GROMACS .gro file of C-alpha atoms in nm:
model
  450
    1MET     CA    1   1.063  -8.510   4.054
    2HIS     CA    2   0.911  -8.593   3.719
    3THR     CA    3   0.779  -8.290   3.533
    4THR     CA    4   0.461  -8.315   3.332
    5PRO     CA    5   0.434  -8.098   3.025
    6GLU     CA    6   0.196  -7.804   3.035
    7ALA     CA    7  -0.107  -7.828   2.814
    8PRO     CA    8  -0.139  -7.558   2.551
    9GLY     CA    9  -0.418  -7.305   2.577
   10PRO     CA   10  -0.710  -7.304   2.336
   11SER     CA   11  -0.535  -7.071   2.101
   12GLY     CA   12  -0.197  -7.020   2.265
   13PRO     CA   13  -0.003  -6.701   2.227
   14SER     CA   14  -0.088  -6.707   1.864
   15GLY     CA   15  -0.427  -6.564   1.953
   16PRO     CA   16  -0.319  -6.222   2.075
   17SER     CA   17  -0.303  -5.925   1.851
   18ALA     CA   18  -0.144  -5.590   1.915
   19PRO     CA   19  -0.420  -5.338   1.966
   20PRO     CA   20  -0.385  -5.050   1.726
   21ARG     CA   21  -0.360  -4.691   1.844
   22PRO     CA   22  -0.588  -4.490   1.622
   23ALA     CA   23  -0.422  -4.156   1.679
   24ALA     CA   24  -0.061  -4.116   1.579
   25SER     CA   25   0.159  -3.912   1.354
   26GLY     CA   26   0.376  -4.007   1.062
   27GLY     CA   27   0.253  -4.369   1.063
   28TRP     CA   28   0.364  -4.425   1.427
   29PRO     CA   29   0.252  -4.287   1.759
   30ALA     CA   30   0.351  -3.930   1.815
   31ALA     CA   31   0.588  -3.853   2.097
   32GLY     CA   32   0.544  -3.638   2.400
   33PRO     CA   33   0.249  -3.399   2.412
   34ALA     CA   34   0.079  -3.548   2.106
   35ARG     CA   35   0.041  -3.884   2.278
   36ALA     CA   36  -0.048  -3.723   2.608
   37THR     CA   37  -0.341  -3.544   2.447
   38ASP     CA   38  -0.458  -3.851   2.253
   39PRO     CA   39  -0.791  -3.957   2.408
   40ASP     CA   40  -0.748  -4.314   2.280
   41ALA     CA   41  -0.405  -4.343   2.443
   42ARG     CA   42  -0.554  -4.242   2.776
   43TRP     CA   43  -0.790  -4.539   2.789
   44LEU     CA   44  -0.591  -4.785   2.577
   45GLY     CA   45  -0.281  -4.763   2.798
   46PRO     CA   46  -0.461  -4.880   3.115
   47VAL     CA   47  -0.626  -5.161   2.916
   48ILE     CA   48  -0.286  -5.287   2.801
   49HIS     CA   49  -0.147  -5.269   3.155
   50VAL     CA   50  -0.442  -5.459   3.299
   51ALA     CA   51  -0.419  -5.720   3.023
   52PHE     CA   52  -0.046  -5.764   3.088
   53PHE     CA   53  -0.087  -5.823   3.459
   54LEU     CA   54  -0.380  -6.060   3.401
   55LEU     CA   55  -0.174  -6.264   3.154
   56LEU     CA   56   0.130  -6.259   3.381
   57GLY     CA   57  -0.076  -6.367   3.682
   58ALA     CA   58  -0.256  -6.638   3.484
   59SER     CA   59   0.073  -6.774   3.350
   60LEU     CA   60   0.228  -6.779   3.697
   61ALA     CA   61  -0.081  -6.943   3.849
   62ARG     CA   62  -0.083  -7.209   3.579
   63PHE     CA   63   0.282  -7.288   3.636
   64LEU     CA   64   0.242  -7.312   4.013
   65THR     CA   65  -0.069  -7.529   3.970
   66HIS     CA   66   0.090  -7.771   3.727
   67HIS     CA   67   0.442  -7.777   3.879
   68PRO     CA   68   0.417  -7.749   4.256
   69GLY     CA   69   0.745  -7.767   4.449
   70GLU     CA   70   0.981  -7.758   4.149
   71PRO     CA   71   1.335  -7.622   4.207
   72ARG     CA   72   1.288  -7.360   3.936
   73THR     CA   73   0.977  -7.222   4.103
   74PRO     CA   74   1.161  -6.950   4.303
   75TRP     CA   75   1.332  -6.835   3.983
   76ILE     CA   76   1.002  -6.826   3.801
   77ILE     CA   77   0.841  -6.622   4.079
   78ALA     CA   78   1.138  -6.386   4.100
   79LEU     CA   79   1.151  -6.331   3.725
   80GLY     CA   80   0.774  -6.280   3.719
   81LEU     CA   81   0.806  -6.009   3.985
   82VAL     CA   82   1.095  -5.850   3.796
   83LEU     CA   83   0.890  -5.845   3.475
   84ALA     CA   84   0.596  -5.690   3.661
   85LEU     CA   85   0.823  -5.428   3.818
   86LEU     CA   86   0.980  -5.342   3.482
   87HIS     CA   87   0.635  -5.303   3.332
   88VAL     CA   88   0.532  -5.070   3.614
   89LEU     CA   89   0.849  -4.863   3.564
   90GLY     CA   90   0.781  -4.824   3.191
   91PRO     CA   91   0.605  -4.484   3.205
   92SER     CA   92   0.879  -4.341   3.428
   93VAL     CA   93   1.155  -4.393   3.170
   94GLY     CA   94   1.005  -4.124   2.946
   95SER     CA   95   0.820  -4.102   2.619
   96PRO     CA   96   0.855  -4.404   2.393
   97THR     CA   97   1.021  -4.195   2.125
   98ASP     CA   98   1.135  -3.844   2.062
   99ASP     CA   99   1.005  -3.623   1.783
  100GLU     CA  100   1.231  -3.787   1.522
  101ARG     CA  101   1.097  -4.135   1.606
  102ARG     CA  102   1.433  -4.247   1.751
  103PRO     CA  103   1.408  -4.447   2.076
  104THR     CA  104   1.573  -4.282   2.372
  105ALA     CA  105   1.860  -4.463   2.543
  106ARG     CA  106   1.666  -4.510   2.865
  107ARG     CA  107   1.368  -4.646   2.677
  108MET     CA  108   1.587  -4.889   2.481
  109LEU     CA  109   1.749  -5.018   2.800
  110TRP     CA  110   1.408  -5.065   2.958
  111LEU     CA  111   1.268  -5.245   2.652
  112GLY     CA  112   1.575  -5.468   2.634
  113ALA     CA  113   1.539  -5.561   3.002
  114VAL     CA  114   1.168  -5.641   2.956
  115VAL     CA  115   1.230  -5.860   2.650
  116ALA     CA  116   1.527  -6.037   2.809
  117THR     CA  117   1.330  -6.114   3.125
  118TRP     CA  118   1.037  -6.245   2.922
  119VAL     CA  119   1.265  -6.464   2.708
  120VAL     CA  120   1.418  -6.624   3.016
  121LEU     CA  121   1.072  -6.682   3.160
  122VAL     CA  122   0.954  -6.846   2.838
  123LEU     CA  123   1.260  -7.074   2.835
  124LEU     CA  124   1.191  -7.177   3.193
  125ALA     CA  125   0.811  -7.189   3.164
  126PRO     CA  126   0.660  -7.186   2.814
  127SER     CA  127   0.320  -7.079   2.946
  128PHE     CA  128   0.458  -6.724   2.990
  129ALA     CA  129   0.451  -6.692   2.611
  130TRP     CA  130   0.107  -6.543   2.661
  131CYS     CA  131   0.277  -6.224   2.782
  132ALA     CA  132   0.393  -6.162   2.425
  133VAL     CA  133   0.064  -5.981   2.369
  134PRO     CA  134   0.157  -5.655   2.545
  135LEU     CA  135   0.518  -5.690   2.431
  136PHE     CA  136   0.400  -5.677   2.069
  137TYR     CA  137   0.225  -5.352   2.143
  138THR     CA  138   0.518  -5.209   2.340
  139GLY     CA  139   0.766  -5.289   2.065
  140LEU     CA  140   0.547  -5.143   1.792
  141ARG     CA  141   0.498  -4.825   1.994
  142THR     CA  142   0.864  -4.782   2.086
  143LEU     CA  143   1.078  -4.881   1.788
  144PRO     CA  144   1.100  -4.764   1.429
  145ALA     CA  145   0.914  -4.973   1.175
  146GLY     CA  146   1.202  -5.200   1.076
  147ALA     CA  147   1.325  -5.267   1.428
  148ALA     CA  148   0.970  -5.314   1.557
  149THR     CA  149   0.895  -5.569   1.286
  150LEU     CA  150   1.215  -5.758   1.367
  151LEU     CA  151   1.129  -5.762   1.737
  152VAL     CA  152   0.777  -5.890   1.664
  153GLY     CA  153   0.931  -6.166   1.452
  154LEU     CA  154   1.164  -6.271   1.732
  155LEU     CA  155   0.887  -6.269   1.988
  156THR     CA  156   0.669  -6.475   1.753
  157ALA     CA  157   0.951  -6.728   1.710
  158PHE     CA  158   0.973  -6.773   2.085
  159VAL     CA  159   0.595  -6.813   2.102
  160VAL     CA  160   0.611  -7.088   1.836
  161VAL     CA  161   0.889  -7.267   2.023
  162ALA     CA  162   0.695  -7.245   2.348
  163GLN     CA  163   0.378  -7.380   2.183
  164LEU     CA  164   0.568  -7.674   2.030
  165ARG     CA  165   0.730  -7.755   2.365
  166LEU     CA  166   0.391  -7.769   2.530
  167ALA     CA  167   0.231  -7.978   2.255
  168SER     CA  168   0.227  -8.359   2.283
  169GLY     CA  169   0.290  -8.390   1.911
  170PHE     CA  170   0.357  -8.187   1.602
  171ASP     CA  171   0.068  -7.956   1.513
  172PRO     CA  172   0.097  -7.740   1.195
  173ASN     CA  173  -0.150  -7.497   1.347
  174LEU     CA  174   0.093  -7.419   1.629
  175LEU     CA  175   0.366  -7.354   1.373
  176LEU     CA  176   0.170  -7.137   1.132
  177ALA     CA  177  -0.097  -6.964   1.340
  178PRO     CA  178   0.128  -6.747   1.564
  179PRO     CA  179   0.323  -6.591   1.270
  180ALA     CA  180   0.000  -6.533   1.078
  181VAL     CA  181  -0.170  -6.365   1.371
  182ALA     CA  182   0.141  -6.161   1.452
  183ALA     CA  183   0.170  -6.048   1.091
  184LEU     CA  184  -0.197  -5.953   1.079
  185ALA     CA  185  -0.173  -5.762   1.407
  186THR     CA  186   0.139  -5.577   1.290
  187ALA     CA  187  -0.015  -5.491   0.953
  188VAL     CA  188  -0.333  -5.358   1.116
  189PHE     CA  189  -0.131  -5.159   1.367
  190VAL     CA  190   0.096  -5.006   1.102
  191HIS     CA  191  -0.197  -4.928   0.870
  192MET     CA  192  -0.395  -4.753   1.139
  193GLU     CA  193  -0.089  -4.563   1.260
  194ARG     CA  194  -0.013  -4.440   0.909
  195GLN     CA  195  -0.377  -4.352   0.846
  196ALA     CA  196  -0.385  -4.157   1.169
  197GLY     CA  197  -0.060  -3.990   1.068
  198ARG     CA  198  -0.210  -3.879   0.739
  199GLN     CA  199  -0.511  -3.742   0.922
  200ARG     CA  200  -0.288  -3.555   1.164
  201ALA     CA  201  -0.083  -3.417   0.875
  202LEU     CA  202  -0.406  -3.301   0.710
  203ILE     CA  203  -0.515  -3.132   1.032
  204ASP     CA  204  -0.174  -2.963   1.058
  205ASP     CA  205  -0.208  -2.844   0.699
  206LEU     CA  206  -0.554  -2.707   0.772
  207ARG     CA  207  -0.428  -2.526   1.079
  208ARG     CA  208  -0.132  -2.386   0.888
  209THR     CA  209  -0.361  -2.278   0.605
  210ARG     CA  210  -0.591  -2.111   0.855
  211ARG     CA  211  -0.298  -1.923   1.008
  212GLU     CA  212  -0.175  -1.819   0.664
  213LEU     CA  213  -0.525  -1.708   0.567
  214ALA     CA  214  -0.554  -1.503   0.886
  215ALA     CA  215  -0.215  -1.345   0.818
  216THR     CA  216  -0.317  -1.271   0.459
  217GLU     CA  217  -0.641  -1.112   0.575
  218ARG     CA  218  -0.449  -0.899   0.822
  219ARG     CA  219  -0.208  -0.790   0.549
  220GLU     CA  220  -0.494  -0.714   0.312
  221GLY     CA  221  -0.668  -0.517   0.584
  222THR     CA  222  -0.349  -0.321   0.649
  223LEU     CA  223  -0.300  -0.251   0.279
  224ALA     CA  224  -0.665  -0.150   0.237
  225GLU     CA  225  -0.639   0.092   0.527
  226ARG     CA  226  -0.311   0.227   0.391
  227GLN     CA  227  -0.471   0.276   0.050
  228ARG     CA  228  -0.771   0.448   0.207
  229LEU     CA  229  -0.549   0.689   0.400
  230SER     CA  230  -0.328   0.759   0.098
  231MET     CA  231  -0.633   0.840  -0.118
  232GLU     CA  232  -0.785   1.059   0.151
  233ILE     CA  233  -0.457   1.241   0.207
  234HIS     CA  234  -0.409   1.293  -0.166
  235ASP     CA  235  -0.763   1.416  -0.227
  236THR     CA  236  -0.785   1.642   0.081
  237LEU     CA  237  -0.469   1.738   0.266
  238ALA     CA  238  -0.230   1.732  -0.027
  239GLN     CA  239  -0.462   1.934  -0.250
  240GLY     CA  240  -0.535   2.176   0.033
  241LEU     CA  241  -0.167   2.225   0.101
  242SER     CA  242  -0.109   2.289  -0.269
  243SER     CA  243  -0.380   2.558  -0.267
  244GLN     CA  244  -0.234   2.712   0.047
  245GLN     CA  245   0.109   2.723  -0.112
  246MET     CA  246  -0.023   2.909  -0.415
  247LEU     CA  247  -0.218   3.151  -0.196
  248LEU     CA  248   0.079   3.224   0.027
  249GLN     CA  249   0.305   3.271  -0.272
  250ALA     CA  250   0.053   3.515  -0.421
  251ALA     CA  251   0.034   3.696  -0.086
  252GLU     CA  252   0.411   3.724  -0.075
  253ARG     CA  253   0.422   3.873  -0.425
  254THR     CA  254   0.160   4.137  -0.342
  255TRP     CA  255   0.249   4.205   0.023
  256ASP     CA  256   0.431   4.531  -0.045
  257SER     CA  257   0.232   4.659  -0.342
  258ASP     CA  258  -0.119   4.556  -0.231
  259PRO     CA  259  -0.139   4.462   0.139
  260ALA     CA  260  -0.520   4.429   0.134
  261THR     CA  261  -0.507   4.167  -0.142
  262ALA     CA  262  -0.226   3.986   0.035
  263ARG     CA  263  -0.430   3.970   0.354
  264GLY     CA  264  -0.722   3.832   0.150
  265HIS     CA  265  -0.494   3.555   0.022
  266ILE     CA  266  -0.391   3.474   0.378
  267ARG     CA  267  -0.753   3.465   0.497
  268THR     CA  268  -0.842   3.227   0.217
  269ALA     CA  269  -0.541   3.009   0.304
  270THR     CA  270  -0.658   3.006   0.667
  271GLU     CA  271  -1.003   2.889   0.559
  272ILE     CA  272  -0.848   2.610   0.355
  273THR     CA  273  -0.635   2.513   0.657
  274ALA     CA  274  -0.946   2.491   0.875
  275ARG     CA  275  -1.118   2.270   0.616
  276ASN     CA  276  -0.814   2.049   0.587
  277LEU     CA  277  -0.806   2.008   0.963
  278ALA     CA  278  -1.174   1.907   0.966
  279GLU     CA  279  -1.117   1.662   0.679
  280ALA     CA  280  -0.815   1.512   0.856
  281ARG     CA  281  -1.014   1.452   1.171
  282ARG     CA  282  -1.294   1.287   0.975
  283PHE     CA  283  -1.089   1.049   0.766
  284VAL     CA  284  -0.879   0.944   1.068
  285HIS     CA  285  -1.209   0.822   1.215
  286ASP     CA  286  -1.309   0.670   0.879
  287LEU     CA  287  -1.588   0.925   0.832
  288GLY     CA  288  -1.713   1.073   0.506
  289PRO     CA  289  -1.606   1.408   0.364
  290ALA     CA  290  -1.698   1.717   0.563
  291ASP     CA  291  -1.908   1.847   0.269
  292LEU     CA  292  -2.134   1.541   0.310
  293ALA     CA  293  -2.174   1.578   0.685
  294ASP     CA  294  -2.508   1.658   0.850
  295GLY     CA  295  -2.713   1.491   0.576
  296SER     CA  296  -2.584   1.701   0.287
  297THR     CA  297  -2.633   1.552  -0.062
  298LEU     CA  298  -2.380   1.502  -0.337
  299PRO     CA  299  -2.520   1.779  -0.563
  300ALA     CA  300  -2.498   2.028  -0.275
  301ALA     CA  301  -2.145   1.917  -0.194
  302LEU     CA  302  -2.036   1.954  -0.560
  303ARG     CA  303  -2.193   2.302  -0.576
  304ALA     CA  304  -2.006   2.401  -0.260
  305LEU     CA  305  -1.684   2.260  -0.405
  306ALA     CA  306  -1.732   2.459  -0.727
  307ALA     CA  307  -1.805   2.776  -0.532
  308ARG     CA  308  -1.496   2.738  -0.312
  309SER     CA  309  -1.279   2.669  -0.614
  310ALA     CA  310  -1.411   2.981  -0.783
  311ARG     CA  311  -1.344   3.194  -0.472
  312SER     CA  312  -0.996   3.049  -0.440
  313ALA     CA  313  -0.925   3.125  -0.805
  314ARG     CA  314  -1.036   3.488  -0.767
  315SER     CA  315  -0.841   3.528  -0.446
  316ALA     CA  316  -0.522   3.377  -0.581
  317ALA     CA  317  -0.538   3.578  -0.905
  318ALA     CA  318  -0.310   3.317  -1.049
  319GLY     CA  319  -0.505   3.224  -1.359
  320ASP     CA  320  -0.703   2.944  -1.191
  321PRO     CA  321  -1.002   2.825  -1.395
  322ALA     CA  322  -1.362   2.920  -1.336
  323VAL     CA  323  -1.557   2.619  -1.203
  324ARG     CA  324  -1.922   2.553  -1.284
  325PHE     CA  325  -2.156   2.280  -1.167
  326HIS     CA  326  -2.439   2.129  -1.371
  327GLN     CA  327  -2.688   1.855  -1.283
  328ASP     CA  328  -2.884   1.631  -1.524
  329GLY     CA  329  -3.165   1.390  -1.452
  330THR     CA  330  -3.385   1.331  -1.151
  331PRO     CA  331  -3.182   1.299  -0.828
  332VAL     CA  332  -3.213   0.975  -0.637
  333PRO     CA  333  -3.070   0.887  -0.295
  334LEU     CA  334  -2.716   0.759  -0.328
  335PRO     CA  335  -2.525   0.533  -0.088
  336ASP     CA  336  -2.276   0.715   0.132
  337ARG     CA  337  -1.983   0.531  -0.026
  338VAL     CA  338  -2.087   0.640  -0.375
  339GLN     CA  339  -2.129   1.003  -0.272
  340SER     CA  340  -1.796   1.007  -0.090
  341ALA     CA  341  -1.608   0.847  -0.380
  342LEU     CA  342  -1.751   1.081  -0.646
  343LEU     CA  343  -1.681   1.389  -0.431
  344ARG     CA  344  -1.323   1.279  -0.370
  345ILE     CA  345  -1.275   1.219  -0.742
  346ALA     CA  346  -1.405   1.569  -0.814
  347GLN     CA  347  -1.171   1.720  -0.555
  348GLY     CA  348  -0.869   1.536  -0.693
  349ALA     CA  349  -0.953   1.618  -1.054
  350LEU     CA  350  -0.998   1.991  -0.981
  351ALA     CA  351  -0.667   2.003  -0.795
  352ASN     CA  352  -0.492   1.838  -1.087
  353VAL     CA  353  -0.651   2.079  -1.334
  354ARG     CA  354  -0.534   2.379  -1.131
  355GLU     CA  355  -0.183   2.240  -1.105
  356HIS     CA  356  -0.124   2.116  -1.458
  357ALA     CA  357  -0.393   2.188  -1.716
  358ALA     CA  358  -0.368   2.570  -1.754
  359ALA     CA  359  -0.743   2.566  -1.816
  360THR     CA  360  -0.976   2.867  -1.802
  361THR     CA  361  -1.301   2.676  -1.739
  362VAL     CA  362  -1.391   2.353  -1.564
  363THR     CA  363  -1.740   2.204  -1.566
  364LEU     CA  364  -1.864   1.949  -1.317
  365THR     CA  365  -2.163   1.753  -1.450
  366LEU     CA  366  -2.354   1.510  -1.229
  367SER     CA  367  -2.594   1.290  -1.430
  368TYR     CA  368  -2.859   1.056  -1.294
  369LEU     CA  369  -2.910   0.797  -1.566
  370GLY     CA  370  -3.155   0.558  -1.401
  371ASP     CA  371  -2.934   0.254  -1.362
  372GLN     CA  372  -2.618   0.452  -1.288
  373VAL     CA  373  -2.488   0.787  -1.175
  374ALA     CA  374  -2.207   0.959  -1.363
  375LEU     CA  375  -1.975   1.247  -1.285
  376ASP     CA  376  -1.795   1.426  -1.568
  377ILE     CA  377  -1.513   1.675  -1.511
  378ALA     CA  378  -1.434   1.862  -1.833
  379ASP     CA  379  -1.168   2.131  -1.876
  380ASP     CA  380  -1.043   2.335  -2.172
  381GLY     CA  381  -0.678   2.308  -2.076
  382ARG     CA  382  -0.374   2.187  -2.260
  383GLY     CA  383  -0.478   1.821  -2.257
  384PHE     CA  384  -0.244   1.526  -2.258
  385THR     CA  385  -0.209   1.169  -2.379
  386PRO     CA  386  -0.384   0.952  -2.117
  387PRO     CA  387  -0.195   0.654  -1.977
  388PRO     CA  388  -0.344   0.314  -2.055
  389ALA     CA  389  -0.593   0.167  -1.807
  390PRO     CA  390  -0.585   0.049  -1.532
  391TYR     CA  391  -0.338   0.329  -1.464
  392ALA     CA  392  -0.095   0.106  -1.285
  393PRO     CA  393   0.169   0.381  -1.272
  394PRO     CA  394   0.078   0.633  -1.004
  395GLY     CA  395  -0.064   0.948  -1.153
  396GLY     CA  396  -0.379   1.121  -1.268
  397PRO     CA  397  -0.533   1.291  -1.567
  398ALA     CA  398  -0.351   1.606  -1.484
  399ASP     CA  399  -0.066   1.426  -1.316
  400ALA     CA  400   0.100   1.432  -1.657
  401ALA     CA  401   0.372   1.682  -1.599
  402PRO     CA  402   0.423   1.923  -1.890
  403SER     CA  403   0.789   1.844  -1.902
  404GLY     CA  404   0.735   1.472  -1.873
  405GLY     CA  405   0.607   1.419  -2.224
  406PRO     CA  406   0.279   1.261  -2.328
  407GLY     CA  407   0.146   0.998  -2.100
  408ARG     CA  408   0.403   1.053  -1.825
  409VAL     CA  409   0.229   1.014  -1.489
  410ARG     CA  410   0.322   1.078  -1.132
  411GLY     CA  411   0.152   1.106  -0.791
  412HIS     CA  412  -0.159   0.914  -0.686
  413GLY     CA  413  -0.439   1.080  -0.884
  414LEU     CA  414  -0.547   0.823  -1.141
  415PRO     CA  415  -0.467   0.511  -0.935
  416ALA     CA  416  -0.667   0.654  -0.642
  417MET     CA  417  -0.965   0.737  -0.865
  418HIS     CA  418  -0.950   0.402  -1.036
  419ALA     CA  419  -0.930   0.223  -0.697
  420ARG     CA  420  -1.240   0.406  -0.574
  421MET     CA  421  -1.436   0.305  -0.883
  422ARG     CA  422  -1.315  -0.052  -0.866
  423GLN     CA  423  -1.435  -0.082  -0.506
  424LEU     CA  424  -1.781   0.032  -0.616
  425GLY     CA  425  -1.794  -0.176  -0.933
  426GLY     CA  426  -1.783   0.141  -1.145
  427THR     CA  427  -1.575   0.262  -1.437
  428LEU     CA  428  -1.334   0.548  -1.487
  429THR     CA  429  -1.263   0.678  -1.839
  430ILE     CA  430  -1.047   0.963  -1.967
  431GLU     CA  431  -1.076   1.138  -2.301
  432SER     CA  432  -0.801   1.386  -2.377
  433THR     CA  433  -0.596   1.515  -2.667
  434PRO     CA  434  -0.297   1.747  -2.636
  435GLY     CA  435  -0.420   2.103  -2.690
  436GLU     CA  436  -0.791   2.017  -2.673
  437GLY     CA  437  -0.868   1.971  -2.304
  438THR     CA  438  -0.967   1.670  -2.097
  439VAL     CA  439  -1.287   1.495  -1.992
  440LEU     CA  440  -1.277   1.256  -1.698
  441SER     CA  441  -1.587   1.040  -1.644
  442ALA     CA  442  -1.668   0.830  -1.339
  443ALA     CA  443  -1.979   0.610  -1.355
  444VAL     CA  444  -2.120   0.393  -1.078
  445PRO     CA  445  -2.404   0.141  -1.129
  446LEU     CA  446  -2.705   0.174  -0.901
  447GLU     CA  447  -2.916  -0.104  -0.756
  448GLN     CA  448  -3.260  -0.110  -0.909
  449THR     CA  449  -3.548  -0.101  -0.665
  450PRO     CA  450  -3.866  -0.293  -0.767
   0.00000   0.00000   0.00000
């Protein structure tokens, strides 16, 4: 039977373009879960499947309409069914690529079978060249860039051959249009994939930065809490334990010769232990000093501190200095943080004076200066050469051990005081000369009320 050539379509297979997938990673579609969660992939996949079956059905219908009863018809129908079945089995062979963008063996075998079946169909019936549309998309999704481009080129070459076979004469448009459209479709696809990849990389960077920021904030919170506890322990428990040690040592020295005095030392040590226990319970719960509990003010707390220090000095009979408190200016309400910090600084400074300065008198002066409040702790002890600010080495004004030489620091005194002032935006200054005593000044700015 004579076979009449098939007429080309209005645009032929040159018209199709591979639809881009907007969401992908690394310039190509992401594998596995990334593609599964891509909202565009969820609707674009069914569109491609529907388009494929429409093109396959239209091509088969055209062949049967134009070539009824041909011997090759059963082969065309069988190959068409095989191509449809392979397309249906596509999702079951796994993700198009793994995380490294290498095609899996099963996927490669499937893609090879689909392309081979299509090529045979095109050789037998050029109208099936229309099915190159979904094959473009499948190849670009499955293969690396170089291999995908090569496959698109081969498919385009078969489309050109099919178009020329169907044409009654030579038409430059049939020779040039399919490669141009295929190149444009590939370029758009690759551009959008790479753009989506850059966006996904940016999102990953933002997520990683957010995780790192959260981890940094957790570390900073841990360090801040550790610093708070270390300062509280230094200014309360450690100083209290030091006082208890001196009292118990004094009691031991006088136990046989003066039992009444020794028992007085022990009673004073017991009182200090009770205060330390109360302080420990309060700072574990992030509360203020016990002296500031129940609405007490900073001047009252400093007076109580001076009185206790004086009693402890008399009880210990160990040459501890006399402590006096003096107030200047008109008192104004102070924030709890300011009161707590200044009281802790006074406690730490007095403990350091008792331990190191060999002073006979200590004066606590609280001054209200309008725009700031200042606390001065002055002693007439041996003095020392202050370390340079910001007192990076751990130590304090009296943390300079006599045997350590000028400026030698130890412990947590000065760093703790400086940290408290830094948190409040205040300043901490030390004036001292060996043999002439020491003056420590802590000043905190106050917010002005209109």
